[in-house]
mmCIF file of C-alpha atoms in Angstrom:
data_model
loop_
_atom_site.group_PDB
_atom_site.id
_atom_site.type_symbol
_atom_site.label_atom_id
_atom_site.label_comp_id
_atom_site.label_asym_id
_atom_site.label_seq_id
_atom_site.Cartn_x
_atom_site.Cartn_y
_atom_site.Cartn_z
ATOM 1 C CA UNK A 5 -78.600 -107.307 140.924
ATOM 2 C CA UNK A 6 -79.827 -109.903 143.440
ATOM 3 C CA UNK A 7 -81.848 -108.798 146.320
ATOM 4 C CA UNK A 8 -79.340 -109.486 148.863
ATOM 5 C CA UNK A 9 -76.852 -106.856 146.943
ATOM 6 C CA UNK A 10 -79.688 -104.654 147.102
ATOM 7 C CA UNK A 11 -80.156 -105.167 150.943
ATOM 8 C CA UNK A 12 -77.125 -104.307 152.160
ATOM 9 C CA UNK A 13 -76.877 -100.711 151.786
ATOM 10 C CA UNK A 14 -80.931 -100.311 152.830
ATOM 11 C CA UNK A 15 -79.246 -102.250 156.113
ATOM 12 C CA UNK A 16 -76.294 -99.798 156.423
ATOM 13 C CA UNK A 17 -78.528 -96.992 155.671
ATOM 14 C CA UNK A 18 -81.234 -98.699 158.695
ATOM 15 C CA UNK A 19 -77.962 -98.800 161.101
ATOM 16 C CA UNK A 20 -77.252 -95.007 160.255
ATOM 17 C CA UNK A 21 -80.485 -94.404 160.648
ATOM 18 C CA UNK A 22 -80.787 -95.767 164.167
ATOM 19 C CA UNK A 23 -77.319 -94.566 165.601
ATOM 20 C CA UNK A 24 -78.756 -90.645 165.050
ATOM 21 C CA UNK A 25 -82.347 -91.396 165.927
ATOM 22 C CA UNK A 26 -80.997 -92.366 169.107
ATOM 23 C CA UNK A 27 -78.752 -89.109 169.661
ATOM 24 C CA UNK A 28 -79.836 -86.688 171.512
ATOM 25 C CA UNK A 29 -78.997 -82.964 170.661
ATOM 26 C CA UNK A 30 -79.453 -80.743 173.583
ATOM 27 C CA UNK A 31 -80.299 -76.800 172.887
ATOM 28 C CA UNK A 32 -76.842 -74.698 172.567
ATOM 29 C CA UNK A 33 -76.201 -72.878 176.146
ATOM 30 C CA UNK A 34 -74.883 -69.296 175.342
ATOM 31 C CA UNK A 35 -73.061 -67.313 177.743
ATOM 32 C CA UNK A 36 -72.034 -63.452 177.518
ATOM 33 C CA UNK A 37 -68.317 -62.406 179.198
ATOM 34 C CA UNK A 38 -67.972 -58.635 178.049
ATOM 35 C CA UNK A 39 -67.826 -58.603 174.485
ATOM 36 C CA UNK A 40 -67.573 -62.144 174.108
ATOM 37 C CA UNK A 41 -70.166 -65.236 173.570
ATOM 38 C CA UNK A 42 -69.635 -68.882 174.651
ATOM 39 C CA UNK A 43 -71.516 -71.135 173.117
ATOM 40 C CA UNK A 44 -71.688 -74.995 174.330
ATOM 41 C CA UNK A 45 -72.994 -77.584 171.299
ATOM 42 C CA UNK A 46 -73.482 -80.731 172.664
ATOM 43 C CA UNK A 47 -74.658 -84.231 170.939
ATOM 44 C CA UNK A 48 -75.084 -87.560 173.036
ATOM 45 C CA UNK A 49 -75.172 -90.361 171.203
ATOM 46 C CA UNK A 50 -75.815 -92.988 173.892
ATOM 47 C CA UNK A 51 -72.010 -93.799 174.599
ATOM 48 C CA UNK A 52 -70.515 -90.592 173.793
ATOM 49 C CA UNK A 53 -71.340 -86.870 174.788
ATOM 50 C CA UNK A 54 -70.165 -84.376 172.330
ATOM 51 C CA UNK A 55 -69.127 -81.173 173.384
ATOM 52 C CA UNK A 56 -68.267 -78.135 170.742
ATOM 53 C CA UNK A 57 -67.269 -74.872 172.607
ATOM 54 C CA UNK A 58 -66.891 -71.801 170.481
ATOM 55 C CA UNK A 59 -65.566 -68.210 172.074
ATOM 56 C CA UNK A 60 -66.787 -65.536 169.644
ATOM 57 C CA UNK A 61 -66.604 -61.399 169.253
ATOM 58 C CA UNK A 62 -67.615 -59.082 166.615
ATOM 59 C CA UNK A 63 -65.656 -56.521 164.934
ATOM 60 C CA UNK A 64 -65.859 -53.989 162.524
ATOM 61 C CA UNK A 65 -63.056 -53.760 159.834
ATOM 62 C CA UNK A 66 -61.609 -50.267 158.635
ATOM 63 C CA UNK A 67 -64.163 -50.053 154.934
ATOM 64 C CA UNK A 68 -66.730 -50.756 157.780
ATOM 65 C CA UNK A 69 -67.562 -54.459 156.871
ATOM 66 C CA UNK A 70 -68.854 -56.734 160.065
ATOM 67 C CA UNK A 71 -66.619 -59.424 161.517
ATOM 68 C CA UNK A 72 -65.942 -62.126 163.793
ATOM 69 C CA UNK A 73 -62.853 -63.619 165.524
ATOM 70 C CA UNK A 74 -63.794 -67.165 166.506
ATOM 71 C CA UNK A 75 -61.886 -69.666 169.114
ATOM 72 C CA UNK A 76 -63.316 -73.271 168.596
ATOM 73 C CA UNK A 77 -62.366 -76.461 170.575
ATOM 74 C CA UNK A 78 -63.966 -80.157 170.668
ATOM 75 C CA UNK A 79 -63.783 -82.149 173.670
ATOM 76 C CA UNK A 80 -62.400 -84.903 171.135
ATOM 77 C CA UNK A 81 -59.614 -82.451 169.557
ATOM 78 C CA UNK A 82 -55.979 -82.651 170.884
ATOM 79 C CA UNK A 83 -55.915 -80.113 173.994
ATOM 80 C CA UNK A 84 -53.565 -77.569 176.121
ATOM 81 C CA UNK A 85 -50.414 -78.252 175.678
ATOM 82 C CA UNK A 86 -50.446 -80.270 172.526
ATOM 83 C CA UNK A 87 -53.172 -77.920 171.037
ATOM 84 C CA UNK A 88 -55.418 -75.312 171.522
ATOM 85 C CA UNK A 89 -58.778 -73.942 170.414
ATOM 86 C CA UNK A 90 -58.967 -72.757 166.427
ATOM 87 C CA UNK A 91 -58.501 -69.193 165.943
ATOM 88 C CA UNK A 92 -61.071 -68.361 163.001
ATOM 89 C CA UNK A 93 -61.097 -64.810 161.615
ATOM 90 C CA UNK A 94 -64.611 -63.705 158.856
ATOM 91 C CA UNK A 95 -64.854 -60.941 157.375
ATOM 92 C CA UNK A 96 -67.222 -59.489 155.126
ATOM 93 C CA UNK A 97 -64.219 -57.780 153.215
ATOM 94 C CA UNK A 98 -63.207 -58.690 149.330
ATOM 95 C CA UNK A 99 -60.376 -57.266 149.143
ATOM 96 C CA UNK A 100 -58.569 -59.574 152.081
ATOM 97 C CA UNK A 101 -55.919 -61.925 150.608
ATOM 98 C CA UNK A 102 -57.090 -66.093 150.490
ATOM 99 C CA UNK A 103 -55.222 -68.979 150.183
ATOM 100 C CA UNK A 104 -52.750 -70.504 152.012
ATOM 101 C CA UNK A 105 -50.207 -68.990 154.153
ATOM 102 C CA UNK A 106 -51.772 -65.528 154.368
ATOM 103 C CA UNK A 107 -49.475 -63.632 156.491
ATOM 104 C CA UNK A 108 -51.057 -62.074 159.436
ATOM 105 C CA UNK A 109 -50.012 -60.049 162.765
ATOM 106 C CA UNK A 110 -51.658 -59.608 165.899
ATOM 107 C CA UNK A 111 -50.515 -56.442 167.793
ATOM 108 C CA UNK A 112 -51.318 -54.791 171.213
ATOM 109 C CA UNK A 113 -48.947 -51.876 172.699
ATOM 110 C CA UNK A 114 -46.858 -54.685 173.860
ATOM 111 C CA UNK A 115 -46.607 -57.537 171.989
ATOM 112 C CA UNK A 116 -46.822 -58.769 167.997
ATOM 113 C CA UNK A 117 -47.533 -62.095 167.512
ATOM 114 C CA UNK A 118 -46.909 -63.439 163.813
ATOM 115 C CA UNK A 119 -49.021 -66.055 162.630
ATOM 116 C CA UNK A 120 -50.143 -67.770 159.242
ATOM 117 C CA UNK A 121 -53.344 -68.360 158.060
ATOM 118 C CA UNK A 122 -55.371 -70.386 155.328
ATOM 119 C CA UNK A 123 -57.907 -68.101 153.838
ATOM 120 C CA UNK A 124 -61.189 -69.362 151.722
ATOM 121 C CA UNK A 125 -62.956 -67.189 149.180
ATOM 122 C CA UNK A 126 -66.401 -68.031 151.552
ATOM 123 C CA UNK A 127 -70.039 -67.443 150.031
ATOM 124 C CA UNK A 128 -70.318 -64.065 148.264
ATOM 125 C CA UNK A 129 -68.897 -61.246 150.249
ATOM 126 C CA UNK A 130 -68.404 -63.522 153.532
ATOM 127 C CA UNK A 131 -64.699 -64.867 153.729
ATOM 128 C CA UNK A 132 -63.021 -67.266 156.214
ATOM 129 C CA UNK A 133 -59.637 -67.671 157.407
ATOM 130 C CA UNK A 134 -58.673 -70.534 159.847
ATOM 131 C CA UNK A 135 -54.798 -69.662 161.647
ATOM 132 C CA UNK A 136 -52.555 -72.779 161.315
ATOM 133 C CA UNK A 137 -52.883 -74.442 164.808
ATOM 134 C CA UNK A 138 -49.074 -74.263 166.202
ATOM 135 C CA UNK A 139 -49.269 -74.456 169.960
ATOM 136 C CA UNK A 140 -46.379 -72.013 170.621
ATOM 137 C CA UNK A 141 -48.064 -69.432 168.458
ATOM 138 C CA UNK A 142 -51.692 -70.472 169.388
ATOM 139 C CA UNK A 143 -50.334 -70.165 172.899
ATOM 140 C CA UNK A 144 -48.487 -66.773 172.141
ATOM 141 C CA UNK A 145 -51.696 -65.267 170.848
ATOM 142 C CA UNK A 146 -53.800 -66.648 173.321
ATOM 143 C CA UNK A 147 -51.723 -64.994 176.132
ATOM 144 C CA UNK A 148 -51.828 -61.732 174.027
ATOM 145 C CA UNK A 149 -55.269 -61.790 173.871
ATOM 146 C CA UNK A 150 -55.719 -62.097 177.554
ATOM 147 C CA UNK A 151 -53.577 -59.263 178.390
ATOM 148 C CA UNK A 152 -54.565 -56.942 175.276
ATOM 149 C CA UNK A 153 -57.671 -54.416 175.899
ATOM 150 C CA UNK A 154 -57.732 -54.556 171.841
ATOM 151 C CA UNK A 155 -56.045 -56.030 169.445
ATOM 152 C CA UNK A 156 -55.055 -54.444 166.074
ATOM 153 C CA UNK A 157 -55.424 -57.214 163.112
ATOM 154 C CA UNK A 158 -53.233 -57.274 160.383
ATOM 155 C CA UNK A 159 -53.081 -59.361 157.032
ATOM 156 C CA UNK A 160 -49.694 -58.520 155.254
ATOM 157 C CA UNK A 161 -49.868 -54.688 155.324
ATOM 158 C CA UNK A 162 -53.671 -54.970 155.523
ATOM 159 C CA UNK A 163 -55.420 -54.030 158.390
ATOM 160 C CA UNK A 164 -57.927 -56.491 159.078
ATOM 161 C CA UNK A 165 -59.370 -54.689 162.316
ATOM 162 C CA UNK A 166 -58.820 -53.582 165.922
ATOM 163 C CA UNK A 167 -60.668 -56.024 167.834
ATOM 164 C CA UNK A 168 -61.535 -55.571 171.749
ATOM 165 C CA UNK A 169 -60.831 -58.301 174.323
ATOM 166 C CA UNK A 170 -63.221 -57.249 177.179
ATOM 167 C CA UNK A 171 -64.313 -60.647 178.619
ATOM 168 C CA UNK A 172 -61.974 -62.725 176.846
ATOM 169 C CA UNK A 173 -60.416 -64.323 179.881
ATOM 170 C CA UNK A 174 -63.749 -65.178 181.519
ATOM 171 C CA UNK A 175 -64.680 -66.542 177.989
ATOM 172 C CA UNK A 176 -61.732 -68.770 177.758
ATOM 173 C CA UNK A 177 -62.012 -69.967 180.955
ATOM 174 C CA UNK A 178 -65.614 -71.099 180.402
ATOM 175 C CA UNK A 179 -64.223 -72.606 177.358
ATOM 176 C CA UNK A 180 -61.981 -74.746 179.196
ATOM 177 C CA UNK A 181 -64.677 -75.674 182.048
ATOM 178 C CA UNK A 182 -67.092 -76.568 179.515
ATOM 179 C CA UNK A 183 -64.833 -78.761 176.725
ATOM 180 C CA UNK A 184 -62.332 -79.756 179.988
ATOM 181 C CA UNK A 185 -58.811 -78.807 178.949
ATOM 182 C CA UNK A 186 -57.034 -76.846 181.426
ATOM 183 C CA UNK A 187 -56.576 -72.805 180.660
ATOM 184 C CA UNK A 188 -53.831 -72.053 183.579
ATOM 185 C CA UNK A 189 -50.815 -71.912 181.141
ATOM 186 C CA UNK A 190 -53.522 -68.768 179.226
ATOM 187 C CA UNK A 191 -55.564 -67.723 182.093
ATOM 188 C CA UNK A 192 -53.582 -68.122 185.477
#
């Protein structure tokens, strides 16, 4: 191998190395809205800032296993009205279908909102499941949430858990002011 073969990837690797030592990672900013966090990521890397805003809130499933539902939007994704933040649902449960197309249901008094999900076995007990990111049913959820003081969880015939939405409409809203998409069509 000659030595300019060998040089090459040392340079890419000294490019790489210079484009993140010269981003600058600011410390997370957390806000509390109820029973909701809001936490702001951000990464500049000299032309770009980076924004990750996650909306989270715990739960506790019916066998008593902790929880989290999790809304999750970049300020590079698509936004309102072509798309909207991630809705992320883990659970410390094993006995929770995985894979894809897990059939779940979202229920208040007044509403049901059918969605579908893609599950992942996770790390031992923790599992993940990430809903497939329709905007009518993103947005049908989304407007659920807001008006919903909980919302009852279900996976097939499987309750997942009843999960309360103090704060949620403050939290979305910071969402939206923090990653810029717009949240009137959620949170008039």
């Amino acid at each position: 191998m000659s030595n300019l073969s060998r040089s090459v990837p040392l340079a890419a690797m000294a490019v790489l190395a210079s484009l993140y030592t010269n981003a600058s990672r600011a410390d997370p900013k957390t806000q509390t809205f109820g029973r909701w966090s809001v936490t702001i990521d951000e990464i500049t890397t000299g032309q770009d800032t980076l924004k990750t805003c996650a909306a989270s809130t715990a739960f506790v499933d019916p066998q008593g296993s902790p929880g989290t539902l999790t809304l999750s939007i970049s300020n590079g994704d698509v936004l309102p009205p072509n798309g909207y933040p991630a809705v992320m649902l883990a659970v410390d449960n094993q006995t929770l279908p995985t894979g894809d197309n897990v059939a779940a249901t979202f229920n208040d008094v007044n509403n049901k909102v059918p969605a579908k999900f893609r599950g992942s076995g996770g790390a031992g007990a923790h599992r993940q499941w990430m809903m497939d990111n329709n905007p009518k049913t993103s947005l049908a959820l989304l407007r659920t949430m807001r008006n919903a003081p909980t919302l009852d969880v279900v996976f097939g015939k499987q309750p997942v858990g009843s999960i309360a939405m103090d704060g949620f409409t403050k939290a979305y809203r910071s969402l939206g002011a923090s990653c810029g998409f717009p949240t009137r069509d959620v949170t008039p």
